[in-house]
Amino acid sequence: MKRFVDQKFDDTITPTIGVDFTPSKIEVDGRVYTLSFWDTAGAEANGMTALQPLFYRNAEGVLLVYDVTRRESFDDIKSWDENVEYYTNNPHIVKMLVGNKIDLVDRAVQKEEARDFALRSSMLFVETSALTSENINNCFDQLVSSVSVFF
């Protein structure tokens, strides 16, 4: 998210503590969309699970991001997806599974496994690198294009 919003890589970013909100604009197919990013990765670890319904309630699209070098981050995706399904009130919510850090060589999650999971879970799928910017813009373009079909 930070790579997309700031258009640069920042290796000093610390993990989210609680929730981080960041607005941004994107142009896709000649239309400008305003995105509201809620980085909730730190919410669960910091006892803020009671706020989850607020994050998901009116969401039109969700990025479920894991680190391709950390197996446990991929394994946690199922739980995050269940939360999205439970708390959203949008029957057309678009979910995208995003494998990040593909620039690193010590993979713990293979692309084929993640793609299969995304397909079974009715999610879009992309792998990215915040360091090199590979597929970062494509990720958001795909999500916005898919969401705009319903709105």
C-alpha positions as a Python dict, from the first residue, in 0.01 Angstrom:
ca = {
    (1, 'M'): (0, 0, 0),
    (2, 'K'): (273, 247, 95),
    (3, 'R'): (461, 169, -227),
    (4, 'F'): (152, 250, -433),
    (5, 'V'): (55, 566, -243),
    (6, 'D'): (404, 716, -207),
    (7, 'Q'): (546, 577, -535),
    (8, 'K'): (871, 490, -359),
    (9, 'F'): (1009, 211, -144),
    (10, 'D'): (1072, 286, 221),
    (11, 'D'): (1273, 18, 401),
    (12, 'T'): (1229, 195, 735),
    (13, 'I'): (856, 121, 758),
    (14, 'T'): (763, -57, 1078),
    (15, 'P'): (474, -303, 1109),
    (16, 'T'): (131, -150, 1159),
    (17, 'I'): (32, -107, 1522),
    (18, 'G'): (-344, -86, 1537),
    (19, 'V'): (-489, 55, 1216),
    (20, 'D'): (-349, 285, 949),
    (21, 'F'): (-578, 488, 720),
    (22, 'T'): (-446, 634, 394),
    (23, 'P'): (-652, 794, 115),
    (24, 'S'): (-531, 797, -247),
    (25, 'K'): (-658, 859, -599),
    (26, 'I'): (-612, 639, -904),
    (27, 'E'): (-711, 679, -1267),
    (28, 'V'): (-831, 367, -1445),
    (29, 'D'): (-982, 368, -1794),
    (30, 'G'): (-1012, 746, -1792),
    (31, 'R'): (-1201, 767, -1462),
    (32, 'V'): (-1058, 891, -1133),
    (33, 'Y'): (-1136, 684, -824),
    (34, 'T'): (-1074, 777, -462),
    (35, 'L'): (-940, 486, -262),
    (36, 'S'): (-950, 460, 115),
    (37, 'F'): (-688, 218, 247),
    (38, 'W'): (-734, 65, 589),
    (39, 'D'): (-423, -130, 689),
    (40, 'T'): (-565, -348, 965),
    (41, 'A'): (-276, -594, 1001),
    (42, 'G'): (-196, -470, 1350),
    (43, 'A'): (-554, -459, 1475),
    (44, 'E'): (-579, -822, 1575),
    (45, 'A'): (-244, -828, 1753),
    (46, 'N'): (-338, -519, 1952),
    (47, 'G'): (-681, -624, 2075),
    (48, 'M'): (-877, -414, 1826),
    (49, 'T'): (-1083, -698, 1681),
    (50, 'A'): (-1405, -530, 1798),
    (51, 'L'): (-1344, -264, 1532),
    (52, 'Q'): (-1328, -512, 1243),
    (53, 'P'): (-1693, -467, 1142),
    (54, 'L'): (-1621, -97, 1084),
    (55, 'F'): (-1330, -172, 850),
    (56, 'Y'): (-1516, -421, 632),
    (57, 'R'): (-1877, -299, 642),
    (58, 'N'): (-1884, -80, 331),
    (59, 'A'): (-1573, -212, 161),
    (60, 'E'): (-1593, -257, -213),
    (61, 'G'): (-1255, -423, -251),
    (62, 'V'): (-1007, -592, -21),
    (63, 'L'): (-640, -677, -63),
    (64, 'L'): (-533, -976, 143),
    (65, 'V'): (-154, -951, 145),
    (66, 'Y'): (97, -1214, 253),
    (67, 'D'): (476, -1233, 246),
    (68, 'V'): (590, -1508, 4),
    (69, 'T'): (887, -1577, 235),
    (70, 'R'): (673, -1626, 550),
    (71, 'R'): (449, -1932, 541),
    (72, 'E'): (249, -1823, 846),
    (73, 'S'): (144, -1500, 675),
    (74, 'F'): (-10, -1707, 393),
    (75, 'D'): (-172, -1947, 638),
    (76, 'D'): (-336, -1649, 813),
    (77, 'I'): (-509, -1541, 490),
    (78, 'K'): (-791, -1792, 540),
    (79, 'S'): (-880, -1629, 873),
    (80, 'W'): (-865, -1279, 724),
    (81, 'D'): (-1088, -1392, 437),
    (82, 'E'): (-1339, -1539, 683),
    (83, 'N'): (-1348, -1204, 865),
    (84, 'V'): (-1415, -1020, 539),
    (85, 'E'): (-1699, -1259, 454),
    (86, 'Y'): (-1847, -1236, 803),
    (87, 'Y'): (-1833, -858, 846),
    (88, 'T'): (-1897, -717, 500),
    (89, 'N'): (-2243, -611, 391),
    (90, 'N'): (-2142, -603, 25),
    (91, 'P'): (-2238, -914, -174),
    (92, 'H'): (-2015, -796, -461),
    (93, 'I'): (-1697, -727, -264),
    (94, 'V'): (-1389, -793, -476),
    (95, 'K'): (-1108, -973, -299),
    (96, 'M'): (-752, -993, -423),
    (97, 'L'): (-483, -1219, -284),
    (98, 'V'): (-146, -1045, -306),
    (99, 'G'): (184, -1224, -256),
    (100, 'N'): (449, -963, -177),
    (101, 'K'): (831, -971, -168),
    (102, 'I'): (877, -1173, -486),
    (103, 'D'): (1218, -1009, -523),
    (104, 'L'): (1345, -1236, -243),
    (105, 'V'): (1472, -1584, -323),
    (106, 'D'): (1381, -1778, -8),
    (107, 'R'): (1018, -1849, -94),
    (108, 'A'): (800, -2034, 154),
    (109, 'V'): (482, -2013, -57),
    (110, 'Q'): (486, -2120, -420),
    (111, 'K'): (296, -1915, -676),
    (112, 'E'): (91, -2213, -794),
    (113, 'E'): (-32, -2289, -441),
    (114, 'A'): (-137, -1929, -384),
    (115, 'R'): (-304, -1906, -726),
    (116, 'D'): (-501, -2225, -654),
    (117, 'F'): (-611, -2091, -315),
    (118, 'A'): (-722, -1763, -474),
    (119, 'L'): (-920, -1948, -740),
    (120, 'R'): (-1094, -2170, -482),
    (121, 'S'): (-1171, -1860, -273),
    (122, 'S'): (-1305, -1650, -564),
    (123, 'M'): (-1021, -1400, -537),
    (124, 'L'): (-813, -1219, -792),
    (125, 'F'): (-443, -1301, -759),
    (126, 'V'): (-120, -1115, -818),
    (127, 'E'): (236, -1128, -690),
    (128, 'T'): (423, -805, -625),
    (129, 'S'): (746, -653, -505),
    (130, 'A'): (732, -331, -308),
    (131, 'L'): (1110, -307, -347),
    (132, 'T'): (1118, -318, -728),
    (133, 'S'): (759, -195, -780),
    (134, 'E'): (681, -504, -990),
    (135, 'N'): (304, -538, -1039),
    (136, 'I'): (221, -271, -779),
    (137, 'N'): (21, -49, -1014),
    (138, 'N'): (-122, -352, -1193),
    (139, 'C'): (-252, -482, -860),
    (140, 'F'): (-452, -167, -790),
    (141, 'D'): (-563, -124, -1152),
    (142, 'Q'): (-706, -478, -1151),
    (143, 'L'): (-883, -430, -821),
    (144, 'V'): (-1038, -96, -918),
    (145, 'S'): (-1142, -225, -1261),
    (146, 'S'): (-1310, -525, -1101),
    (147, 'V'): (-1484, -316, -836),
    (148, 'S'): (-1606, -61, -1092),
    (149, 'V'): (-1803, -333, -1273),
    (150, 'F'): (-2048, -335, -981),
    (151, 'F'): (-2069, 40, -912),
}
